[in-house]
Amino acid sequence: MLEDLTVTAAVGTGRKPPAIGPISPAMDEALGVLADESPAGKLLGAAAILNRYERCGSLPRPSNALPPQAAEETSPPCSRRAGELLAQILSMANNETRAHLIGEWLAAAARVSHRVPHRFLPALLDYGSAHRVARAGIAQVAGTRGPWLMRLNLQWQFGADESENPASVWSTGAREQRVAALNRLRATNPAAARELVQATWKEDAADDRSLFVSALTIGLGAEDEPFLETCLDDRSKQVRTAAAELLARLPRSALVGRMISRAELLLRFQAGKRGGLLRKTTPAAIDVALPPEEFSAQWARDGIIEKPEGKIGRRQWWLTQFLAAIPPTHWSGTWQVSPEECVAAVADEFTGVVLTAWSRAAERHPDDAWSRALLLAAAKEDRGPLTLALLNGLAPAARQAVAAELLESSKMTADLLLQVLRAGDFAYDRHSADVLLRQIDRQREQQTTAYAYLLPQVLQGAALRIPPEFYDELAQRWGGDKWEPYRKALDEFFQKLLLRREIQRELA
Amino acid sequence: MAAGWTQDRVVQLAPDGASLKAGQGLALTKKWVSLGRDELYVWGECQGSGAKPYQVQFDLSESASKCSCPSRKFPCKHALGLMLILTASSDAIASQAMPAWVAEWVAGRIERTRKRQEKAEAPPKPVDEEAQAQRLEKRLARVAEGLTALKRWAEDLINAGIATLPSKGYAFFDEPARRLIDAQAPGVAGRVQKLAQIAGSGAGWQHPFVSQLASLYLLIRAFEGRAALPESVQHDVMANIGIPVKSEDIAALPAVRDLWQIIAQEVDVEEGLRVQRTWLFGSESRRPALVLAFAHGAAPLDVSLAPGLSFEGEVTYFPGNGLRAAVTARGDLKPLTAARGLATLEELCAFATGHFSQEPWLSEVVTPVHRVIPMKSDGGWAMVDADRRAIPATMNDRAGWLSLAISGSHPIDLMTGYDGRSLRPLAIIANGEYVSLMSGGA
């Protein structure tokens, strides 16, 4: 009836008079009062009456479509305050700081086995669907309600495809899905993953194959060598390069062995001599010879690039590549000297070439002593490049100690300070934090131009890395006129530090 | 934590996002030269860029604040910072005796309250009743003129057919709406603007448009024939047209004493005027009440009634069958940890029918409903009650997923509007916690 009236209204009662009733004796009687109205008045009056009739008469409809109930939670929720902190962090601007703080919150909650209160789950799952790295942490604190909720929302089903059978994804999926499935399977069963790659090797395109080879980085082991070695003879250059890179990371691979035999003839260690006629000490030295003039096809097969990248001689360039594949411990072991002595003994004219190569080698074959020796030689004596990425390969305790040693260096500049902070996203312990803070003080006192510019970034990095218990001490120490030019940056520093302290206290 | 104050409630006080962010920046005790509190007030001195720190004080029971800073935001960032510190941890601010500058402010507030009460209790000034009646007569004559013109406009519209309205745009409705403002019928002007919105709302607009126009038509006709209507309906007609009720008339009406639950609050901006609707529900009387507050531009709204709290007190309904009311006496605000309302959706329908049949222009009732389960149903949302009966719910996906997350298909208590067709979920109480479903709330 109301629908008919709406149709009539659309056309206009001038063209089509409204038809009203009959409905029921009672309604017809009620509508009867409109008998003397104009057509438009009749329509509007009838619509008003029917509307109210409909509105007052409606009832809920039977329903049986409820999803199953979520199971009871087995872990306690975090404190109210901890939840508020999470909400505050989630509402921050989308940047690294937020990612860091969310990671810290999730880790702290997981440590004490607290779960996220239900009301914060939608915002957190939204975050997870946009930020892959946070997903594992979210899964740990989502309780039983999290997975229940995720099943109902397509946007949040980032956990679902991870449980799919990798073999079926492998045979039917698109390239990205196959790589994702391969990555996941490598983490749990590297051999099965490699067999998947080999199974379809002949059909797959070169672009795909090089991606699949690179995916073997996860869980790389000696068992992968025979396959990778065959890849060195692949038609595709991309595949050969990818395979050579992985073989260069396997310390006992035949490729590394070949590199050793090429380089062993070129580096010669001469032990230092003490005493002698004039009681003069001759320091140890490493003599460096260059590879032969002629580029070998065997080298190319092992991934050596013939044409230099950058301003470096051809033969020096080849040497760099040989050395960069060899575990640095090979040299300290062969010569029976410490990494420090090795670094110090490189002949002056070759320090750049050899130490660059060794730094690259230390990235491929991490070793605490070597990484430390290379980093400190660069930071304190300007010997070789400062490869801060080496920090990340260090064992946690060594990393703290080396970071502290780097920061104590008298050659430290504001720029370098920022680089060290950014190189590793790890928590500083009390000692290294203390060194860092004193270095910040020293830099501020020197008031270089670069520092004024870099300080906000340095503070931002420090706020996320130092132990938050420093808050009280720093609130006393940092402030006043000397800090006036940096007030805004300092306020933000304290705000973040306080937030982190609260996270740790609420989730203790 | 003091008198039901939580971080959420402070966040909701913030006039805008920038103020909140600035307030969070000040929520560091090291930025404060002094901080103190007692049972009723909290205060502090915040070091700004000037030599003298800003002095800010906050009345916990009235949500009122004052600061010596020049900001025209209300509450200012200093007041927000102070309250964020207070609600962050129970021991952040120590109880202590009030310093002189706070005591002075408090004395001023008490003095003003006393004067207001005296004024209210003083015998009313002799009113020239005759002049008042004349003024009302004159106004009603203008309203009548405006409504007659509007009736013709509506009839012409229906006669000619409404099919082409969306192409005419908002401008088509501006002129009649403006004339109704001139005719001193602001309530009707608002309804005409609503028509413009519906006409511009896209596919399926015709049905709600005819309903809205019919409702307006009913109001015009009721005004014309008001002499024959019962007195209470006459009041409803006047209220819907926008003829204000005199405050002394309300003061003379009987008040309803109850434990009042503040179940929801929303703020709309209508042409530079902010309108705050606060929904109350009487625990014993089971009556809904709507308290309105208005503020122009950046002027502060009365924030003393915050959703998710309750109070013992008196509410006086405006004359007629409507839900509009004023809080005339209020005890301490306490957190609302359990709702008291209607048991099933069927009961809600019956309850709403009672109100809709009394006051035909009432757009919705807002009540707590116990033990309902939110559910996603083909493209939309719905609520299912303990009897497995459902009503569709109009809410955005954010609110929908939030309610689903909190419920997990287990029953929750829902604060909801109901217009006779669908629910408008506003808030949830689950496990003793009140959570707003409106955007802005955490």
Short mmCIF file of N, CA and C in Angstrom, two decimals, chain A residues 182-295:
data_model
loop_
_atom_site.label_atom_id
_atom_site.label_comp_id
_atom_site.label_asym_id
_atom_site.label_seq_id
_atom_site.Cartn_x
_atom_site.Cartn_y
_atom_site.Cartn_z
N LEU A 182 56.57 -21.04 -0.53
CA LEU A 182 57.93 -21.57 -0.45
C LEU A 182 58.65 -21.05 0.79
N ASN A 183 58.51 -19.73 1.03
CA ASN A 183 59.15 -19.13 2.20
C ASN A 183 58.67 -19.81 3.48
N ARG A 184 57.34 -20.04 3.56
CA ARG A 184 56.79 -20.64 4.78
C ARG A 184 57.30 -22.08 4.95
N LEU A 185 57.31 -22.83 3.85
CA LEU A 185 57.72 -24.23 3.96
C LEU A 185 59.22 -24.34 4.27
N ARG A 186 60.01 -23.41 3.74
CA ARG A 186 61.46 -23.42 4.02
C ARG A 186 61.70 -23.30 5.52
N ALA A 187 60.87 -22.51 6.19
CA ALA A 187 61.08 -22.26 7.62
C ALA A 187 60.87 -23.53 8.43
N THR A 188 60.02 -24.47 7.95
CA THR A 188 59.75 -25.66 8.75
C THR A 188 60.38 -26.92 8.15
N ASN A 189 60.39 -27.02 6.84
CA ASN A 189 60.90 -28.23 6.20
C ASN A 189 61.68 -27.86 4.94
N PRO A 190 62.96 -27.47 5.12
CA PRO A 190 63.73 -26.95 3.99
C PRO A 190 63.86 -27.95 2.84
N ALA A 191 64.03 -29.22 3.16
CA ALA A 191 64.24 -30.20 2.09
C ALA A 191 63.00 -30.32 1.22
N ALA A 192 61.81 -30.40 1.88
CA ALA A 192 60.57 -30.52 1.12
C ALA A 192 60.39 -29.31 0.22
N ALA A 193 60.78 -28.13 0.71
CA ALA A 193 60.62 -26.91 -0.08
C ALA A 193 61.54 -26.96 -1.31
N ARG A 194 62.77 -27.41 -1.10
CA ARG A 194 63.71 -27.49 -2.23
C ARG A 194 63.21 -28.48 -3.26
N GLU A 195 62.61 -29.57 -2.79
CA GLU A 195 62.10 -30.57 -3.73
C GLU A 195 60.96 -30.01 -4.57
N LEU A 196 60.14 -29.11 -3.96
CA LEU A 196 59.08 -28.46 -4.74
C LEU A 196 59.70 -27.67 -5.89
N VAL A 197 60.74 -26.92 -5.57
CA VAL A 197 61.39 -26.09 -6.60
C VAL A 197 61.91 -26.98 -7.71
N GLN A 198 62.57 -28.09 -7.31
CA GLN A 198 63.16 -28.97 -8.32
C GLN A 198 62.09 -29.66 -9.17
N ALA A 199 60.92 -29.94 -8.55
CA ALA A 199 59.88 -30.68 -9.25
C ALA A 199 59.38 -29.94 -10.49
N THR A 200 59.31 -28.60 -10.41
CA THR A 200 58.75 -27.87 -11.54
C THR A 200 59.81 -27.06 -12.27
N TRP A 201 61.09 -27.37 -11.97
CA TRP A 201 62.22 -26.56 -12.43
C TRP A 201 62.21 -26.38 -13.95
N LYS A 202 61.90 -27.46 -14.66
CA LYS A 202 62.00 -27.42 -16.12
C LYS A 202 60.91 -26.57 -16.75
N GLU A 203 59.75 -26.48 -16.07
CA GLU A 203 58.64 -25.73 -16.67
C GLU A 203 58.69 -24.25 -16.32
N ASP A 204 59.37 -23.90 -15.19
CA ASP A 204 59.28 -22.52 -14.72
C ASP A 204 60.15 -21.56 -15.52
N ALA A 205 59.67 -20.32 -15.64
CA ALA A 205 60.41 -19.30 -16.38
C ALA A 205 61.63 -18.84 -15.59
N ALA A 206 62.61 -18.26 -16.28
CA ALA A 206 63.86 -17.86 -15.65
C ALA A 206 63.64 -16.87 -14.51
N ASP A 207 62.76 -15.89 -14.72
CA ASP A 207 62.47 -14.89 -13.67
C ASP A 207 62.00 -15.58 -12.40
N ASP A 208 61.06 -16.51 -12.58
CA ASP A 208 60.52 -17.24 -11.43
C ASP A 208 61.61 -18.06 -10.76
N ARG A 209 62.42 -18.75 -11.59
CA ARG A 209 63.41 -19.65 -11.01
C ARG A 209 64.42 -18.88 -10.16
N SER A 210 64.81 -17.69 -10.59
CA SER A 210 65.79 -16.95 -9.79
C SER A 210 65.17 -16.52 -8.45
N LEU A 211 63.86 -16.20 -8.47
CA LEU A 211 63.17 -15.88 -7.20
C LEU A 211 63.14 -17.10 -6.28
N PHE A 212 62.88 -18.27 -6.88
CA PHE A 212 62.80 -19.48 -6.06
C PHE A 212 64.16 -19.82 -5.46
N VAL A 213 65.22 -19.64 -6.24
CA VAL A 213 66.56 -19.90 -5.70
C VAL A 213 66.83 -18.96 -4.53
N SER A 214 66.50 -17.67 -4.71
CA SER A 214 66.74 -16.71 -3.62
C SER A 214 65.94 -17.07 -2.38
N ALA A 215 64.76 -17.67 -2.57
CA ALA A 215 63.94 -18.04 -1.43
C ALA A 215 64.62 -19.09 -0.56
N LEU A 216 65.60 -19.82 -1.13
CA LEU A 216 66.29 -20.85 -0.34
C LEU A 216 67.20 -20.24 0.72
N THR A 217 67.36 -18.92 0.72
CA THR A 217 68.12 -18.22 1.76
C THR A 217 67.61 -18.63 3.14
N ILE A 218 66.25 -18.78 3.24
CA ILE A 218 65.67 -19.19 4.51
C ILE A 218 66.06 -20.65 4.76
N GLY A 219 66.67 -20.90 5.89
CA GLY A 219 67.05 -22.27 6.24
C GLY A 219 68.14 -22.85 5.36
N LEU A 220 68.98 -21.99 4.80
CA LEU A 220 70.04 -22.45 3.90
C LEU A 220 70.98 -23.41 4.63
N GLY A 221 71.30 -24.54 3.98
CA GLY A 221 72.19 -25.51 4.61
C GLY A 221 72.97 -26.29 3.57
N ALA A 222 73.91 -27.10 4.07
CA ALA A 222 74.79 -27.84 3.17
C ALA A 222 74.01 -28.76 2.23
N GLU A 223 72.84 -29.23 2.67
CA GLU A 223 72.04 -30.14 1.83
C GLU A 223 71.59 -29.46 0.54
N ASP A 224 71.59 -28.12 0.54
CA ASP A 224 71.15 -27.40 -0.65
C ASP A 224 72.24 -27.33 -1.72
N GLU A 225 73.47 -27.67 -1.32
CA GLU A 225 74.59 -27.40 -2.22
C GLU A 225 74.51 -28.13 -3.57
N PRO A 226 74.22 -29.44 -3.56
CA PRO A 226 74.23 -30.12 -4.88
C PRO A 226 73.28 -29.43 -5.88
N PHE A 227 72.08 -29.09 -5.42
CA PHE A 227 71.14 -28.41 -6.32
C PHE A 227 71.68 -27.06 -6.77
N LEU A 228 72.19 -26.29 -5.82
CA LEU A 228 72.68 -24.94 -6.16
C LEU A 228 73.85 -25.03 -7.13
N GLU A 229 74.69 -26.04 -6.92
CA GLU A 229 75.86 -26.20 -7.80
C GLU A 229 75.41 -26.42 -9.25
N THR A 230 74.32 -27.22 -9.43
CA THR A 230 73.82 -27.42 -10.80
C THR A 230 73.28 -26.12 -11.38
N CYS A 231 72.77 -25.25 -10.50
CA CYS A 231 72.22 -23.98 -10.97
C CYS A 231 73.30 -23.08 -11.57
N LEU A 232 74.55 -23.32 -11.18
CA LEU A 232 75.65 -22.49 -11.72
C LEU A 232 75.78 -22.68 -13.22
N ASP A 233 75.23 -23.79 -13.75
CA ASP A 233 75.30 -24.02 -15.19
C ASP A 233 73.97 -23.72 -15.87
N ASP A 234 73.11 -23.00 -15.18
CA ASP A 234 71.78 -22.69 -15.74
C ASP A 234 71.91 -21.76 -16.95
N ARG A 235 70.88 -21.83 -17.83
CA ARG A 235 70.87 -20.95 -19.00
C ARG A 235 70.75 -19.49 -18.58
N SER A 236 70.01 -19.24 -17.51
CA SER A 236 69.71 -17.86 -17.12
C SER A 236 70.80 -17.27 -16.24
N LYS A 237 71.23 -16.07 -16.57
CA LYS A 237 72.26 -15.42 -15.77
C LYS A 237 71.75 -15.09 -14.38
N GLN A 238 70.47 -14.65 -14.30
CA GLN A 238 69.87 -14.32 -13.01
C GLN A 238 69.93 -15.51 -12.05
N VAL A 239 69.62 -16.70 -12.60
CA VAL A 239 69.63 -17.90 -11.76
C VAL A 239 71.06 -18.19 -11.31
N ARG A 240 72.01 -18.07 -12.23
CA ARG A 240 73.41 -18.35 -11.87
C ARG A 240 73.88 -17.41 -10.76
N THR A 241 73.55 -16.11 -10.90
CA THR A 241 73.97 -15.13 -9.89
C THR A 241 73.36 -15.45 -8.53
N ALA A 242 72.06 -15.78 -8.52
CA ALA A 242 71.39 -16.08 -7.27
C ALA A 242 72.01 -17.30 -6.60
N ALA A 243 72.33 -18.32 -7.41
CA ALA A 243 72.90 -19.54 -6.84
C ALA A 243 74.30 -19.30 -6.31
N ALA A 244 75.10 -18.51 -7.05
CA ALA A 244 76.46 -18.22 -6.60
C ALA A 244 76.44 -17.48 -5.27
N GLU A 245 75.49 -16.56 -5.11
CA GLU A 245 75.38 -15.81 -3.87
C GLU A 245 75.12 -16.77 -2.69
N LEU A 246 74.22 -17.72 -2.87
CA LEU A 246 73.91 -18.64 -1.78
C LEU A 246 75.08 -19.57 -1.48
N LEU A 247 75.75 -20.04 -2.55
CA LEU A 247 76.90 -20.93 -2.33
C LEU A 247 78.02 -20.19 -1.60
N ALA A 248 78.12 -18.88 -1.86
CA ALA A 248 79.15 -18.09 -1.19
C ALA A 248 78.84 -17.94 0.30
N ARG A 249 77.61 -18.23 0.69
CA ARG A 249 77.27 -18.14 2.11
C ARG A 249 77.41 -19.48 2.83
N LEU A 250 77.65 -20.55 2.07
CA LEU A 250 77.84 -21.87 2.70
C LEU A 250 79.33 -22.07 2.92
N PRO A 251 79.80 -21.99 4.17
CA PRO A 251 81.26 -21.94 4.42
C PRO A 251 82.01 -23.15 3.87
N ARG A 252 81.34 -24.31 3.78
CA ARG A 252 82.07 -25.49 3.31
C ARG A 252 81.72 -25.87 1.88
N SER A 253 81.12 -24.98 1.15
CA SER A 253 80.73 -25.33 -0.22
C SER A 253 81.96 -25.42 -1.11
N ALA A 254 81.81 -26.17 -2.20
CA ALA A 254 82.91 -26.31 -3.16
C ALA A 254 83.26 -24.95 -3.74
N LEU A 255 82.24 -24.10 -3.93
CA LEU A 255 82.50 -22.77 -4.48
C LEU A 255 83.43 -21.97 -3.57
N VAL A 256 83.14 -22.03 -2.26
CA VAL A 256 84.02 -21.32 -1.32
C VAL A 256 85.42 -21.93 -1.38
N GLY A 257 85.47 -23.25 -1.49
CA GLY A 257 86.78 -23.92 -1.61
C GLY A 257 87.54 -23.40 -2.82
N ARG A 258 86.86 -23.26 -3.93
CA ARG A 258 87.53 -22.75 -5.14
C ARG A 258 88.02 -21.32 -4.93
N MET A 259 87.23 -20.53 -4.24
CA MET A 259 87.63 -19.15 -3.96
C MET A 259 88.88 -19.14 -3.08
N ILE A 260 88.91 -20.05 -2.09
CA ILE A 260 90.07 -20.12 -1.19
C ILE A 260 91.32 -20.46 -2.00
N SER A 261 91.20 -21.46 -2.89
CA SER A 261 92.41 -21.82 -3.64
C SER A 261 92.86 -20.70 -4.57
N ARG A 262 91.91 -19.89 -5.05
CA ARG A 262 92.31 -18.74 -5.89
C ARG A 262 93.00 -17.67 -5.06
N ALA A 263 92.51 -17.43 -3.82
CA ALA A 263 93.00 -16.31 -3.04
C ALA A 263 94.23 -16.66 -2.22
N GLU A 264 94.38 -17.94 -1.90
CA GLU A 264 95.46 -18.31 -0.99
C GLU A 264 96.82 -17.93 -1.53
N LEU A 265 96.94 -17.98 -2.86
CA LEU A 265 98.22 -17.63 -3.47
C LEU A 265 98.48 -16.13 -3.42
N LEU A 266 97.40 -15.37 -3.18
CA LEU A 266 97.52 -13.92 -3.34
C LEU A 266 97.78 -13.19 -2.02
N LEU A 267 97.36 -13.77 -0.88
CA LEU A 267 97.62 -13.13 0.41
C LEU A 267 98.73 -13.91 1.13
N ARG A 268 99.76 -13.19 1.58
CA ARG A 268 100.81 -13.89 2.32
C ARG A 268 101.07 -13.17 3.63
N PHE A 269 100.99 -13.93 4.72
CA PHE A 269 101.16 -13.34 6.04
C PHE A 269 102.60 -13.46 6.48
N GLN A 270 103.17 -12.35 6.91
CA GLN A 270 104.55 -12.40 7.45
C GLN A 270 104.50 -11.99 8.90
N ALA A 271 104.85 -12.94 9.75
CA ALA A 271 104.78 -12.67 11.18
C ALA A 271 105.76 -11.55 11.55
N GLY A 272 105.43 -10.79 12.57
CA GLY A 272 106.32 -9.72 13.04
C GLY A 272 107.52 -10.30 13.75
N LYS A 273 108.60 -9.55 13.81
CA LYS A 273 109.81 -10.03 14.51
C LYS A 273 110.13 -9.08 15.64
N ARG A 274 110.46 -9.68 16.79
CA ARG A 274 110.84 -8.84 17.90
C ARG A 274 112.35 -8.94 18.10
N GLY A 275 112.96 -7.92 18.66
CA GLY A 275 114.39 -7.98 18.95
C GLY A 275 115.23 -7.69 17.71
N GLY A 276 116.26 -8.52 17.50
CA GLY A 276 117.15 -8.26 16.38
C GLY A 276 118.26 -7.33 16.81
N LEU A 277 119.04 -6.92 15.89
CA LEU A 277 120.24 -6.17 16.21
C LEU A 277 119.95 -4.83 16.84
N LEU A 278 119.01 -4.10 16.28
CA LEU A 278 118.76 -2.75 16.78
C LEU A 278 117.60 -2.70 17.78
N ARG A 279 117.15 -3.91 18.23
CA ARG A 279 116.01 -4.02 19.14
C ARG A 279 114.77 -3.32 18.57
N LYS A 280 114.70 -3.40 17.25
CA LYS A 280 113.55 -2.78 16.61
C LYS A 280 112.50 -3.87 16.35
N THR A 281 111.24 -3.51 16.47
CA THR A 281 110.18 -4.47 16.23
C THR A 281 109.68 -4.31 14.81
N THR A 282 109.63 -5.42 14.09
CA THR A 282 109.02 -5.39 12.77
C THR A 282 107.59 -5.89 12.93
N PRO A 283 106.59 -5.07 12.60
CA PRO A 283 105.21 -5.54 12.76
C PRO A 283 104.87 -6.60 11.72
N ALA A 284 103.83 -7.41 12.04
CA ALA A 284 103.36 -8.40 11.07
C ALA A 284 102.81 -7.67 9.86
N ALA A 285 102.85 -8.35 8.71
CA ALA A 285 102.35 -7.70 7.50
C ALA A 285 101.71 -8.73 6.59
N ILE A 286 100.71 -8.30 5.86
CA ILE A 286 100.11 -9.16 4.85
C ILE A 286 100.46 -8.57 3.49
N ASP A 287 101.18 -9.35 2.72
CA ASP A 287 101.50 -8.91 1.36
C ASP A 287 100.38 -9.34 0.45
N VAL A 288 100.02 -8.42 -0.44
CA VAL A 288 98.91 -8.72 -1.34
C VAL A 288 99.41 -8.75 -2.78
N ALA A 289 99.06 -9.82 -3.47
CA ALA A 289 99.35 -9.89 -4.91
C ALA A 289 98.03 -9.90 -5.65
N LEU A 290 98.03 -9.47 -6.90
CA LEU A 290 96.77 -9.39 -7.64
C LEU A 290 96.58 -10.64 -8.49
N PRO A 291 95.34 -10.99 -8.83
CA PRO A 291 95.06 -12.15 -9.68
C PRO A 291 95.68 -11.95 -11.06
N PRO A 292 95.82 -13.06 -11.82
CA PRO A 292 96.37 -12.93 -13.18
C PRO A 292 95.56 -11.97 -14.04
N GLU A 293 96.19 -11.51 -15.11
CA GLU A 293 95.58 -10.51 -15.99
C GLU A 293 94.33 -11.03 -16.69
N GLU A 294 94.34 -12.34 -16.96
CA GLU A 294 93.30 -12.87 -17.81
C GLU A 294 92.11 -13.39 -17.02
N PHE A 295 90.89 -12.94 -17.39
CA PHE A 295 89.68 -13.36 -16.70
C PHE A 295 89.33 -14.77 -17.13
#
